[in-house]
Amino acid sequence: MNRILTTKAGSNVNRLRIPWRPFSNDAAPVICPNAGNPEKGSEAEQYDIAIVGGGMVGLALACSLASKPLTKHLNVVIVDSNPALGAKHFIKKDDLPDPRVSTITPATISFLKDIGAWRFVEQHRHAYFDKMQVWDYTGLSYAKYNARDADKEVLGCVVENKVLLSSLLSHVQNTELLKKIYPSRLTSMSILPNSSSSEVNSTLSMTSLFTHGRLAKLELEDGNSLYAKLVVGADGGKSRVRELAGIRTTGWNYSQNAIICTVEHAVENHCAWQRFLPSGPLALLPIGDKFSNIVWTMTPKESSDFKSMTEDDFLKAVNHALDYGYGPHPTSSILGGSELFSWLKGGISSSANDCFEVPPKVVKLASERMAFPLSLRHANDYVSKRVALIGDAAHTVHPLAGQGVNLGFGDASSLSSVISEGIAVGTDVGEVRLLKKYEADRKPANIMMMAILDGFQKAYSVDFGPLNILRAAAFHGANHISPLKRSIISYASGELRLPLFA
């Protein structure tokens, strides 16, 4: 493994300036023809940006770069061993829904529309929802959210991950962006300190630019080598880029697993449901065509039992948990109705008096049951010299509000804007001072969302009488106080402001 050398703020990397220009590359097929056969390539290739990780967030960054006038002609390489990236069409209309889905917020929908990818999503199965009901097992209270409470058309849209991936890939293939996909894995990364000379001629060879600290060198599992001005780690929670860059993380495991699967109803589901149970929340999310997705958080022992039980027993357990299981249906009579808040300026929300509803019964299991452990991880730094982290490589959150991929898309949008701003003034796109603007934009927002989700997880991990009453009061207030409800909906929709009174 090559040694990694990074510089700190105030070193030469923050003082040198060279005119920016994209590397030229006359031939830019989508799949690199030499990948896997290094003996066919005479020498390593150089790029403006190397995106390690061709998942949803990595491809979103590529699409976002392709959508901006100053970045659409960049030379970009995507490094990912996923064979699906080499296929033009890997979704069949007759396929059952995949259990891996994402709840896309209105802010993310706007972003995907802006970069041109949402039109491809709309060609496949997806489900908008404008209502959500949240309650807990104590039966003390509940909250109903409606898009009209915040003057919105929808609260979100549930989309299968494979649909998002296919849509982003379809769009990026049709852009002017000079791009290649290397179907391989990153094994090592070398970044040298900046040379002491005040100027570096950008027409130097790749080796000379690397030696002067102007390029990062990536070595791949198949024997190929790449050079890039900027390396973006979009390679998930176990990021190899983050590891090689020496960036540490802070976090913990929740001692919880999530069971995910696709289920079918007798009628179509148009609402998002979430019930907090003693061992964790159970979410039922519409996917369309009478299908819903389940994300059920529980202890590792329970997840093992629920994953192995028969389909009939599992369906009974789901319907039990979404109905009278663990406790009674909630009512507003315990803490009083909307009259309790009639004095409040701003009035009562329009959905405050909507009655509690029981979710539609689950009648069939439509996919395998998958289980994965839950944790919270946050990178101490999002950037270092010639490196930037986005998505799960920078932060991993609890899935209880479905915010993980939305935070990642926010990262991609922010980083592409910062890169564009740097190019506009002739700044090296791998310079730490430029990349710190991205970190300053995204880190506070991500930390705030992570803190809120972690607070919810901890608040509902304790079954204690007085705390149950406080939780019920919070539900009651969120259900009836119009300004608070609008702020909660706006924050959850991707408008980055605190969920407090406007």
XYZ file of C-alpha atoms in Angstrom, residues 76-348:
273
model
C -14.687 12.196 -15.039
C -14.052 8.553 -14.184
C -16.320 6.394 -12.021
C -14.701 3.458 -10.257
C -17.130 0.722 -9.211
C -17.198 -3.045 -9.669
C -21.018 -3.248 -9.846
C -21.782 -5.036 -13.151
C -25.135 -3.223 -13.383
C -23.260 -0.057 -14.371
C -22.305 -1.730 -17.634
C -25.882 -2.623 -18.538
C -28.136 -0.293 -20.499
C -31.365 -1.749 -19.118
C -31.436 -3.814 -15.949
C -35.032 -3.169 -14.868
C -37.902 -5.222 -16.227
C -41.428 -3.866 -15.888
C -42.708 -7.257 -14.738
C -40.232 -7.436 -11.840
C -41.642 -7.361 -8.330
C -40.549 -4.371 -6.229
C -37.097 -4.639 -4.730
C -37.070 -4.426 -0.905
C -34.334 -1.762 -1.005
C -36.127 1.564 -1.412
C -35.560 5.235 -0.606
C -38.040 7.837 0.584
C -37.240 10.857 -1.570
C -38.039 14.298 -0.146
C -39.480 17.188 -2.199
C -36.082 18.920 -2.046
C -34.394 15.844 -3.511
C -37.086 15.543 -6.188
C -36.332 19.140 -7.205
C -32.602 18.337 -7.332
C -33.181 15.244 -9.490
C -35.404 17.263 -11.802
C -32.773 19.998 -12.090
C -30.054 17.538 -13.092
C -32.374 15.777 -15.554
C -32.718 12.364 -13.883
C -36.277 12.509 -12.500
C -37.902 12.033 -15.923
C -36.326 8.579 -16.026
C -37.663 7.774 -12.539
C -41.170 8.609 -13.682
C -40.921 5.925 -16.370
C -40.780 3.253 -13.673
C -42.729 2.322 -10.559
C -42.757 4.983 -7.855
C -45.285 6.240 -5.317
C -45.902 9.815 -4.210
C -47.584 10.202 -0.839
C -49.209 13.269 0.701
C -50.179 11.818 4.089
C -48.299 10.272 6.982
C -49.475 8.880 10.317
C -47.110 8.378 13.263
C -48.046 6.812 16.607
C -46.571 4.641 19.341
C -47.485 1.498 21.214
C -48.698 3.252 24.380
C -51.902 4.494 22.760
C -51.477 7.907 24.397
C -51.383 10.001 21.227
C -50.628 10.164 17.524
C -49.752 12.692 14.811
C -51.054 12.970 11.265
C -49.199 14.976 8.644
C -50.721 16.158 5.408
C -48.951 17.979 2.603
C -51.622 20.663 2.717
C -50.513 21.562 6.263
C -47.375 23.097 4.738
C -48.885 24.176 1.408
C -47.148 21.344 -0.429
C -48.393 18.901 -3.026
C -46.584 15.846 -1.612
C -44.609 14.835 1.452
C -42.319 12.578 -0.538
C -41.988 9.751 -3.023
C -40.908 6.161 -2.415
C -38.631 4.791 -5.139
C -36.768 1.512 -5.424
C -33.005 1.993 -5.232
C -32.511 0.103 -8.492
C -34.896 2.558 -10.212
C -32.915 5.525 -8.903
C -29.635 3.912 -9.955
C -30.921 3.054 -13.428
C -32.406 6.533 -13.899
C -29.199 8.315 -12.905
C -27.114 6.004 -15.092
C -29.445 6.497 -18.077
C -29.183 10.242 -17.739
C -25.422 10.480 -17.251
C -24.870 8.332 -20.342
C -26.744 10.931 -22.404
C -24.792 13.968 -21.188
C -21.816 15.822 -22.633
C -19.717 14.879 -19.609
C -16.523 13.040 -20.607
C -16.895 9.950 -18.491
C -15.567 6.445 -18.138
C -16.559 3.657 -15.819
C -13.854 1.355 -14.477
C -15.475 -1.918 -13.292
C -12.887 -2.428 -10.568
C -12.103 -1.647 -6.924
C -9.746 0.882 -5.405
C -6.781 -0.730 -3.651
C -4.442 2.180 -2.897
C -4.210 5.953 -3.183
C -1.130 8.190 -3.145
C -1.158 11.945 -2.612
C 2.168 13.775 -2.338
C 2.823 17.187 -0.755
C 2.833 20.232 -3.005
C 6.216 21.125 -4.452
C 8.003 24.177 -3.079
C 7.969 25.966 -6.446
C 5.500 28.832 -6.612
C 4.063 27.746 -9.962
C 3.577 24.404 -11.639
C 3.109 24.102 -15.395
C -0.164 22.242 -15.901
C 1.117 20.816 -19.222
C 3.645 18.606 -17.430
C 3.330 14.846 -17.660
C 1.087 12.954 -15.308
C 4.059 11.658 -13.356
C 5.496 15.148 -12.943
C 2.156 16.619 -11.866
C 1.770 13.792 -9.346
C 5.308 14.340 -8.053
C 4.551 18.048 -7.584
C 1.393 17.209 -5.605
C -1.026 18.311 -8.327
C -2.608 14.895 -8.907
C -3.725 11.955 -6.797
C -2.752 8.494 -7.994
C -5.235 5.628 -7.686
C -4.319 1.991 -8.126
C -7.102 -0.462 -8.886
C -7.612 -4.121 -8.140
C -7.325 -5.056 -11.826
C -3.851 -3.504 -12.132
C -4.851 -0.236 -13.751
C -3.695 3.119 -12.407
C -5.487 6.470 -12.632
C -4.542 10.055 -11.887
C -7.063 12.722 -10.868
C -7.121 16.249 -9.498
C -9.920 15.331 -7.109
C -10.950 11.972 -5.665
C -14.541 11.784 -4.416
C -15.340 9.005 -1.964
C -18.923 7.926 -2.671
C -18.192 4.343 -1.701
C -20.495 3.859 1.263
C -20.228 3.403 4.998
C -17.086 1.234 4.752
C -15.419 3.755 2.445
C -12.025 2.717 1.120
C -11.319 6.315 0.116
C -11.973 7.504 3.663
C -9.709 4.788 5.047
C -6.860 5.552 2.634
C -7.176 9.292 3.283
C -6.749 8.641 7.000
C -10.040 10.336 7.913
C -11.414 9.102 11.229
C -15.063 8.685 12.171
C -17.136 9.124 15.317
C -20.169 6.976 16.031
C -21.672 3.898 17.599
C -23.723 0.810 16.894
C -27.367 0.785 17.974
C -27.620 -2.912 18.883
C -30.547 -2.962 16.496
C -31.189 -4.572 13.132
C -33.633 -3.524 10.443
C -35.738 -6.055 8.566
C -36.760 -4.851 5.107
C -39.098 -6.500 2.623
C -41.867 -5.862 0.115
C -45.459 -6.748 0.985
C -48.731 -6.658 -0.895
C -52.183 -5.361 0.078
C -55.659 -6.066 -1.242
C -56.013 -2.306 -1.920
C -53.461 0.327 -2.898
C -51.722 2.165 -0.066
C -51.372 5.954 -0.441
C -50.091 6.862 3.034
C -46.778 6.481 4.868
C -47.207 4.832 8.277
C -44.803 4.606 11.187
C -45.426 3.109 14.598
C -42.901 3.229 17.409
C -42.749 -0.155 19.151
C -40.802 -1.158 22.281
C -37.855 -2.505 20.255
C -37.904 0.100 17.474
C -40.062 1.741 14.784
C -42.031 -0.108 12.117
C -42.547 1.785 8.847
C -44.974 0.855 6.078
C -44.264 2.847 2.918
C -46.297 2.839 -0.323
C -44.481 1.746 -3.486
C -47.430 1.656 -5.906
C -49.441 -1.158 -7.529
C -50.809 -2.367 -4.165
C -47.254 -2.897 -2.863
C -45.653 -1.417 0.240
C -42.191 -1.555 1.731
C -41.533 -2.514 5.338
C -38.631 -1.256 7.444
C -38.898 -2.829 10.888
C -36.291 -2.028 13.531
C -35.794 -4.600 16.293
C -33.173 -6.382 18.337
C -30.726 -8.679 16.505
C -32.332 -11.736 18.153
C -35.801 -10.647 17.044
C -34.600 -9.932 13.511
C -33.177 -13.435 13.274
C -36.493 -14.901 14.451
C -38.638 -12.725 12.178
C -36.458 -13.414 9.169
C -36.679 -17.185 9.586
C -40.348 -17.569 10.524
C -42.896 -18.751 7.963
C -44.546 -16.243 5.634
C -47.936 -16.677 7.339
C -46.464 -16.081 10.788
C -44.548 -13.038 9.551
C -47.647 -11.497 7.959
C -49.604 -12.062 11.173
C -46.823 -10.395 13.160
C -46.805 -7.365 10.824
C -50.575 -6.899 10.912
C -50.570 -7.379 14.685
C -47.855 -4.732 15.124
C -49.718 -2.231 12.924
C -53.031 -2.735 14.728
C -53.661 -3.638 18.387
C -50.311 -5.327 18.985
C -48.249 -4.019 21.931
C -50.969 -1.547 22.957
C -54.332 0.112 22.142
C -55.203 2.477 19.325
C -54.422 6.063 20.336
C -57.000 8.754 20.939
C -56.726 12.481 21.582
C -58.979 12.348 24.647
C -56.158 11.592 27.083
C -54.481 14.964 26.630
C -57.519 16.807 25.345
C -58.422 17.819 21.819
C -57.424 20.787 19.725
C -59.119 23.124 22.264
C -55.961 22.812 24.374
C -54.092 24.888 21.783
C -56.898 27.202 20.678
C -55.118 30.194 22.266
C -51.996 29.699 20.163
C -51.219 32.263 17.493
C -51.128 30.526 14.124
C -54.133 28.327 14.756
C -54.736 24.613 14.594
